[in-house]
PDB file of C-alpha atoms in Angstrom:
ATOM      1  CA  MET A   1      21.400-121.783-306.599  1.00  0.00           C
ATOM      2  CA  THR A   2      18.966-120.463-303.804  1.00  0.00           C
ATOM      3  CA  ILE A   3      19.258-116.778-302.345  1.00  0.00           C
ATOM      4  CA  VAL A   4      19.233-116.896-298.511  1.00  0.00           C
ATOM      5  CA  GLU A   5      19.993-113.465-297.674  1.00  0.00           C
ATOM      6  CA  GLU A   6      19.812-109.847-299.388  1.00  0.00           C
ATOM      7  CA  HIS A   7      21.107-106.294-298.405  1.00  0.00           C
ATOM      8  CA  ARG A   8      20.693-103.072-300.505  1.00  0.00           C
ATOM      9  CA  THR A   9      22.178 -99.573-300.066  1.00  0.00           C
ATOM     10  CA  GLU A  10      21.935 -96.601-301.868  1.00  0.00           C
ATOM     11  CA  ILE A  11      23.714 -93.466-301.041  1.00  0.00           C
ATOM     12  CA  ARG A  12      24.087 -90.135-302.529  1.00  0.00           C
ATOM     13  CA  VAL A  13      27.488 -88.448-302.415  1.00  0.00           C
ATOM     14  CA  GLN A  14      27.409 -84.766-303.448  1.00  0.00           C
ATOM     15  CA  ASP A  15      25.424 -85.349-307.011  1.00  0.00           C
ATOM     16  CA  THR A  16      26.460 -88.951-307.362  1.00  0.00           C
ATOM     17  CA  VAL A  17      24.058 -91.897-306.397  1.00  0.00           C
ATOM     18  CA  TYR A  18      25.858 -95.060-305.503  1.00  0.00           C
ATOM     19  CA  ARG A  19      24.030 -98.777-305.220  1.00  0.00           C
ATOM     20  CA  ILE A  20      25.497-101.677-303.520  1.00  0.00           C
ATOM     21  CA  GLU A  21      23.624-105.022-303.608  1.00  0.00           C
ATOM     22  CA  VAL A  22      24.803-108.093-301.621  1.00  0.00           C
ATOM     23  CA  ALA A  23      23.361-111.363-302.039  1.00  0.00           C
ATOM     24  CA  ALA A  24      24.009-114.546-300.170  1.00  0.00           C
ATOM     25  CA  ARG A  25      23.305-117.766-301.832  1.00  0.00           C
ATOM     26  CA  GLU A  26      23.824-121.507-301.297  1.00  0.00           C
ATOM     27  CA  GLY A  27      24.773-123.803-303.986  1.00  0.00           C
ATOM     28  CA  GLY A  28      27.203-124.313-306.819  1.00  0.00           C
ATOM     29  CA  GLY A  29      29.283-127.013-305.169  1.00  0.00           C
ATOM     30  CA  ALA A  30      29.011-130.912-305.578  1.00  0.00           C
ATOM     31  CA  ALA A  31      26.897-131.342-302.654  1.00  0.00           C
ATOM     32  CA  GLY A  32      25.410-127.905-303.179  1.00  0.00           C
ATOM     33  CA  GLU A  33      26.318-126.732-299.592  1.00  0.00           C
ATOM     34  CA  ASP A  34      28.857-124.083-300.733  1.00  0.00           C
ATOM     35  CA  ARG A  35      27.846-120.799-299.801  1.00  0.00           C
ATOM     36  CA  TRP A  36      28.591-117.695-301.890  1.00  0.00           C
ATOM     37  CA  VAL A  37      28.103-113.928-301.688  1.00  0.00           C
ATOM     38  CA  THR A  38      27.600-111.741-304.758  1.00  0.00           C
ATOM     39  CA  VAL A  39      28.425-107.962-304.542  1.00  0.00           C
ATOM     40  CA  MET A  40      26.983-105.517-307.256  1.00  0.00           C
ATOM     41  CA  VAL A  41      28.053-102.213-307.436  1.00  0.00           C
ATOM     42  CA  GLY A  42      26.870 -99.483-309.646  1.00  0.00           C
ATOM     43  CA  GLY A  43      27.011 -95.385-309.423  1.00  0.00           C
ATOM     44  CA  ALA A  44      25.879 -92.765-311.591  1.00  0.00           C
ATOM     45  CA  GLY A  45      26.461 -88.915-311.792  1.00  0.00           C
ATOM     46  CA  PRO A  46      24.133 -86.018-312.071  1.00  0.00           C
ATOM     47  CA  LEU A  47      23.581 -86.439-315.678  1.00  0.00           C
ATOM     48  CA  GLU A  48      23.326 -90.358-315.215  1.00  0.00           C
ATOM     49  CA  GLU A  49      26.608 -91.191-316.623  1.00  0.00           C
ATOM     50  CA  PRO A  50      27.912 -94.289-314.931  1.00  0.00           C
ATOM     51  CA  VAL A  51      30.880 -93.753-312.544  1.00  0.00           C
ATOM     52  CA  ALA A  52      30.826 -97.230-311.048  1.00  0.00           C
ATOM     53  CA  GLU A  53      29.991-100.574-312.314  1.00  0.00           C
ATOM     54  CA  GLY A  54      31.125-104.117-311.301  1.00  0.00           C
ATOM     55  CA  ARG A  55      30.345-107.429-309.529  1.00  0.00           C
ATOM     56  CA  LEU A  56      32.366-109.779-307.321  1.00  0.00           C
ATOM     57  CA  ASP A  57      31.331-113.493-306.603  1.00  0.00           C
ATOM     58  CA  ILE A  58      33.156-114.590-303.403  1.00  0.00           C
ATOM     59  CA  ASP A  59      33.007-117.543-301.134  1.00  0.00           C
ATOM     60  CA  ALA A  60      31.241-116.562-297.792  1.00  0.00           C
ATOM     61  CA  GLU A  61      34.288-117.648-295.877  1.00  0.00           C
ATOM     62  CA  ALA A  62      36.530-115.328-297.757  1.00  0.00           C
ATOM     63  CA  VAL A  63      34.328-112.250-297.225  1.00  0.00           C
ATOM     64  CA  PRO A  64      35.778-110.775-294.038  1.00  0.00           C
ATOM     65  CA  ALA A  65      39.449-111.039-295.364  1.00  0.00           C
ATOM     66  CA  LEU A  66      38.537-109.670-298.819  1.00  0.00           C
ATOM     67  CA  ALA A  67      36.312-106.797-297.315  1.00  0.00           C
ATOM     68  CA  THR A  68      39.405-105.550-295.345  1.00  0.00           C
ATOM     69  CA  VAL A  69      41.831-105.918-298.241  1.00  0.00           C
ATOM     70  CA  LEU A  70      39.407-104.109-300.603  1.00  0.00           C
ATOM     71  CA  SER A  71      38.649-101.267-297.945  1.00  0.00           C
ATOM     72  CA  ASP A  72      42.360-100.823-297.170  1.00  0.00           C
ATOM     73  CA  THR A  73      43.486-100.903-300.811  1.00  0.00           C
ATOM     74  CA  LEU A  74      40.608 -98.631-302.066  1.00  0.00           C
ATOM     75  CA  LEU A  75      41.284 -96.112-299.158  1.00  0.00           C
ATOM     76  CA  ALA A  76      45.116 -96.166-300.087  1.00  0.00           C
ATOM     77  CA  PHE A  77      44.541 -95.527-303.547  1.00  0.00           C
ATOM     78  CA  ALA A  78      42.364 -92.700-302.743  1.00  0.00           C
ATOM     79  CA  GLY A  79      45.212 -91.431-300.604  1.00  0.00           C
ATOM     80  CA  ARG A  80      43.204 -91.699-297.354  1.00  0.00           C
ATOM     81  CA  SER A  81      45.010 -94.810-295.726  1.00  0.00           C
ATOM     82  CA  THR A  82      44.507 -93.862-292.588  1.00  0.00           C
ATOM     83  CA  GLY A  83      40.996 -95.083-292.744  1.00  0.00           C
ATOM     84  CA  ARG A  84      37.566 -93.878-291.825  1.00  0.00           C
ATOM     85  CA  ASN A  85      37.438 -90.557-289.737  1.00  0.00           C
ATOM     86  CA  GLY A  86      41.150 -90.145-290.140  1.00  0.00           C
ATOM     87  CA  ARG A  87      41.636 -92.735-287.423  1.00  0.00           C
ATOM     88  CA  ARG A  88      43.055 -96.163-288.217  1.00  0.00           C
ATOM     89  CA  ARG A  89      42.052 -98.922-285.598  1.00  0.00           C
ATOM     90  CA  SER A  90      45.130-101.027-284.218  1.00  0.00           C
ATOM     91  CA  ALA A  91      45.630-104.449-285.975  1.00  0.00           C
ATOM     92  CA  ASP A  92      46.190-106.025-282.738  1.00  0.00           C
ATOM     93  CA  ARG A  93      43.236-104.794-280.807  1.00  0.00           C
ATOM     94  CA  PRO A  94      41.047-107.501-278.924  1.00  0.00           C
ATOM     95  CA  ALA A  95      38.941-109.669-281.178  1.00  0.00           C
ATOM     96  CA  GLN A  96      35.658-108.970-279.241  1.00  0.00           C
ATOM     97  CA  GLN A  97      36.168-105.199-279.056  1.00  0.00           C
ATOM     98  CA  GLY A  98      33.002-102.986-279.577  1.00  0.00           C
ATOM     99  CA  LEU A  99      30.737-106.238-280.301  1.00  0.00           C
ATOM    100  CA  PRO A 100      27.610-106.237-277.951  1.00  0.00           C
ATOM    101  CA  TRP A 101      27.308-107.914-274.860  1.00  0.00           C
ATOM    102  CA  THR A 102      24.924-110.620-273.972  1.00  0.00           C
ATOM    103  CA  ASP A 103      22.984-111.542-270.749  1.00  0.00           C
ATOM    104  CA  GLU A 104      25.404-114.554-270.394  1.00  0.00           C
ATOM    105  CA  LEU A 105      28.462-112.637-270.928  1.00  0.00           C
ATOM    106  CA  ASP A 106      27.111-110.126-268.329  1.00  0.00           C
ATOM    107  CA  ALA A 107      26.536-112.798-265.935  1.00  0.00           C
ATOM    108  CA  GLU A 108      30.027-114.462-266.254  1.00  0.00           C
ATOM    109  CA  LEU A 109      31.355-110.740-265.924  1.00  0.00           C
ATOM    110  CA  GLU A 110      29.553-110.367-262.677  1.00  0.00           C
ATOM    111  CA  SER A 111      30.827-113.711-261.355  1.00  0.00           C
ATOM    112  CA  ARG A 112      34.157-113.237-262.507  1.00  0.00           C
ATOM    113  CA  TRP A 113      34.384-109.766-260.854  1.00  0.00           C
ATOM    114  CA  LEU A 114      32.831-111.061-257.541  1.00  0.00           C
ATOM    115  CA  ALA A 115      35.422-113.962-257.512  1.00  0.00           C
ATOM    116  CA  GLY A 116      38.034-111.534-257.291  1.00  0.00           C
ATOM    117  CA  GLU A 117      39.564-111.836-260.834  1.00  0.00           C
ATOM    118  CA  SER A 118      41.346-108.452-262.033  1.00  0.00           C
ATOM    119  CA  VAL A 119      40.240-106.117-264.715  1.00  0.00           C
ATOM    120  CA  GLU A 120      43.287-107.421-266.926  1.00  0.00           C
ATOM    121  CA  GLU A 121      42.240-110.955-266.553  1.00  0.00           C
ATOM    122  CA  ILE A 122      38.628-110.644-267.288  1.00  0.00           C
ATOM    123  CA  ALA A 123      39.746-108.413-270.195  1.00  0.00           C
ATOM    124  CA  ARG A 124      41.998-111.362-271.745  1.00  0.00           C
ATOM    125  CA  ARG A 125      39.063-113.917-271.045  1.00  0.00           C
ATOM    126  CA  PHE A 126      36.616-111.799-272.834  1.00  0.00           C
ATOM    127  CA  GLU A 127      39.053-110.590-275.532  1.00  0.00           C
ATOM    128  CA  ARG A 128      38.104-106.938-274.627  1.00  0.00           C
ATOM    129  CA  THR A 129      40.075-103.882-273.365  1.00  0.00           C
ATOM    130  CA  PRO A 130      40.634-103.359-269.776  1.00  0.00           C
ATOM    131  CA  GLY A 131      38.641-100.098-270.176  1.00  0.00           C
ATOM    132  CA  GLY A 132      35.661-101.830-271.761  1.00  0.00           C
ATOM    133  CA  ILE A 133      35.600-104.157-268.902  1.00  0.00           C
ATOM    134  CA  ARG A 134      35.805-101.180-266.311  1.00  0.00           C
ATOM    135  CA  ALA A 135      33.033 -99.569-268.301  1.00  0.00           C
ATOM    136  CA  ARG A 136      30.777-102.440-268.491  1.00  0.00           C
ATOM    137  CA  LEU A 137      31.216-103.406-264.499  1.00  0.00           C
ATOM    138  CA  PRO A 138      28.688-100.803-263.254  1.00  0.00           C
ATOM    139  CA  ARG A 139      26.113-102.104-265.844  1.00  0.00           C
ATOM    140  CA  VAL A 140      26.143-105.367-264.103  1.00  0.00           C
ATOM    141  CA  GLY A 141      25.876-103.804-260.767  1.00  0.00           C
ATOM    142  CA  CYS A 142      29.749-104.168-259.947  1.00  0.00           C
ATOM    143  CA  ASP A 143      31.991-101.555-258.264  1.00  0.00           C
ATOM    144  CA  PRO A 144      34.992-101.053-260.867  1.00  0.00           C
ATOM    145  CA  GLU A 145      37.199 -99.261-258.030  1.00  0.00           C
ATOM    146  CA  ARG A 146      36.637-102.342-255.452  1.00  0.00           C
ATOM    147  CA  ARG A 147      37.534-105.758-256.776  1.00  0.00           C
ATOM    148  CA  GLY A 148      34.789-108.452-256.059  1.00  0.00           C
ATOM    149  CA  ALA A 149      32.252-105.862-254.847  1.00  0.00           C
ATOM    150  CA  TYR A 150      28.903-104.762-255.880  1.00  0.00           C
ATOM    151  CA  LEU A 151      28.087-100.852-256.368  1.00  0.00           C
ATOM    152  CA  PRO A 152      26.730 -99.715-252.931  1.00  0.00           C
ATOM    153  CA  ILE A 153      22.910 -99.018-252.978  1.00  0.00           C
ATOM    154  CA  PRO A 154      22.294 -95.397-253.007  1.00  0.00           C
ATOM    155  CA  PRO A 155      20.390 -94.007-249.631  1.00  0.00           C
ATOM    156  CA  SER A 156      17.440 -92.911-252.207  1.00  0.00           C
ATOM    157  CA  GLN A 157      16.854 -96.426-253.201  1.00  0.00           C
ATOM    158  CA  ARG A 158      17.229 -98.474-250.138  1.00  0.00           C
ATOM    159  CA  GLU A 159      14.345 -99.656-248.366  1.00  0.00           C
ATOM    160  CA  VAL A 160      13.188 -98.050-245.188  1.00  0.00           C
ATOM    161  CA  ALA A 161      13.787-101.294-243.226  1.00  0.00           C
ATOM    162  CA  GLU A 162      17.277-101.009-244.184  1.00  0.00           C
ATOM    163  CA  ILE A 163      17.805 -97.436-243.008  1.00  0.00           C
ATOM    164  CA  GLY A 164      16.539 -97.669-239.561  1.00  0.00           C
TER     165      GLY A 164
END
C-alpha cells in the first residue's frame, strides 16, 4: 500500500479544534491497482476533551457520492438541511457550473458564438448556465448582446491609422 496524496486541515470553531486528514493510497486489490481514500477525523474541546474521533476507508470511486450523502445527512441531523450559507444548490444544476474555464474551452466558446450559436445552445454544450455563458463571452472578446459578433474596440484602444 502506497500513499499517493495527502491533505490535512485543522480548524477552530469557538473553543474546539477539529482535524481532518485525508490520504489517498493505492493497493489492496488482487492486482494492487485499487485506489482507496482514508479519512481520519478528530476534535478536541477547550479542556482537550475529545469531541470527534473516527476513521473511514472508502473506495476512491465512491468518494463523491459518499461526500454528498455524509454532508446532507450531517446537516439534516444538525437541523441545517438547507446546506451551507442557508442556500441549497439545485440537484439538476449543470454539471460544469462553477468549474474553471480552460484556454481550450474559451476558444471553443468564441468559435461557437461567432458561428452564430445561441446562448442556450452553447450552455447545453458546455453544461453550464446561460447566465454563465453570457458572463464569459466578454472575457473572450465576444459581444453577448449581438450573436456572432466581437465586442467593439473602444476608441481609446484603436490604432491611430484606424481612426483617420
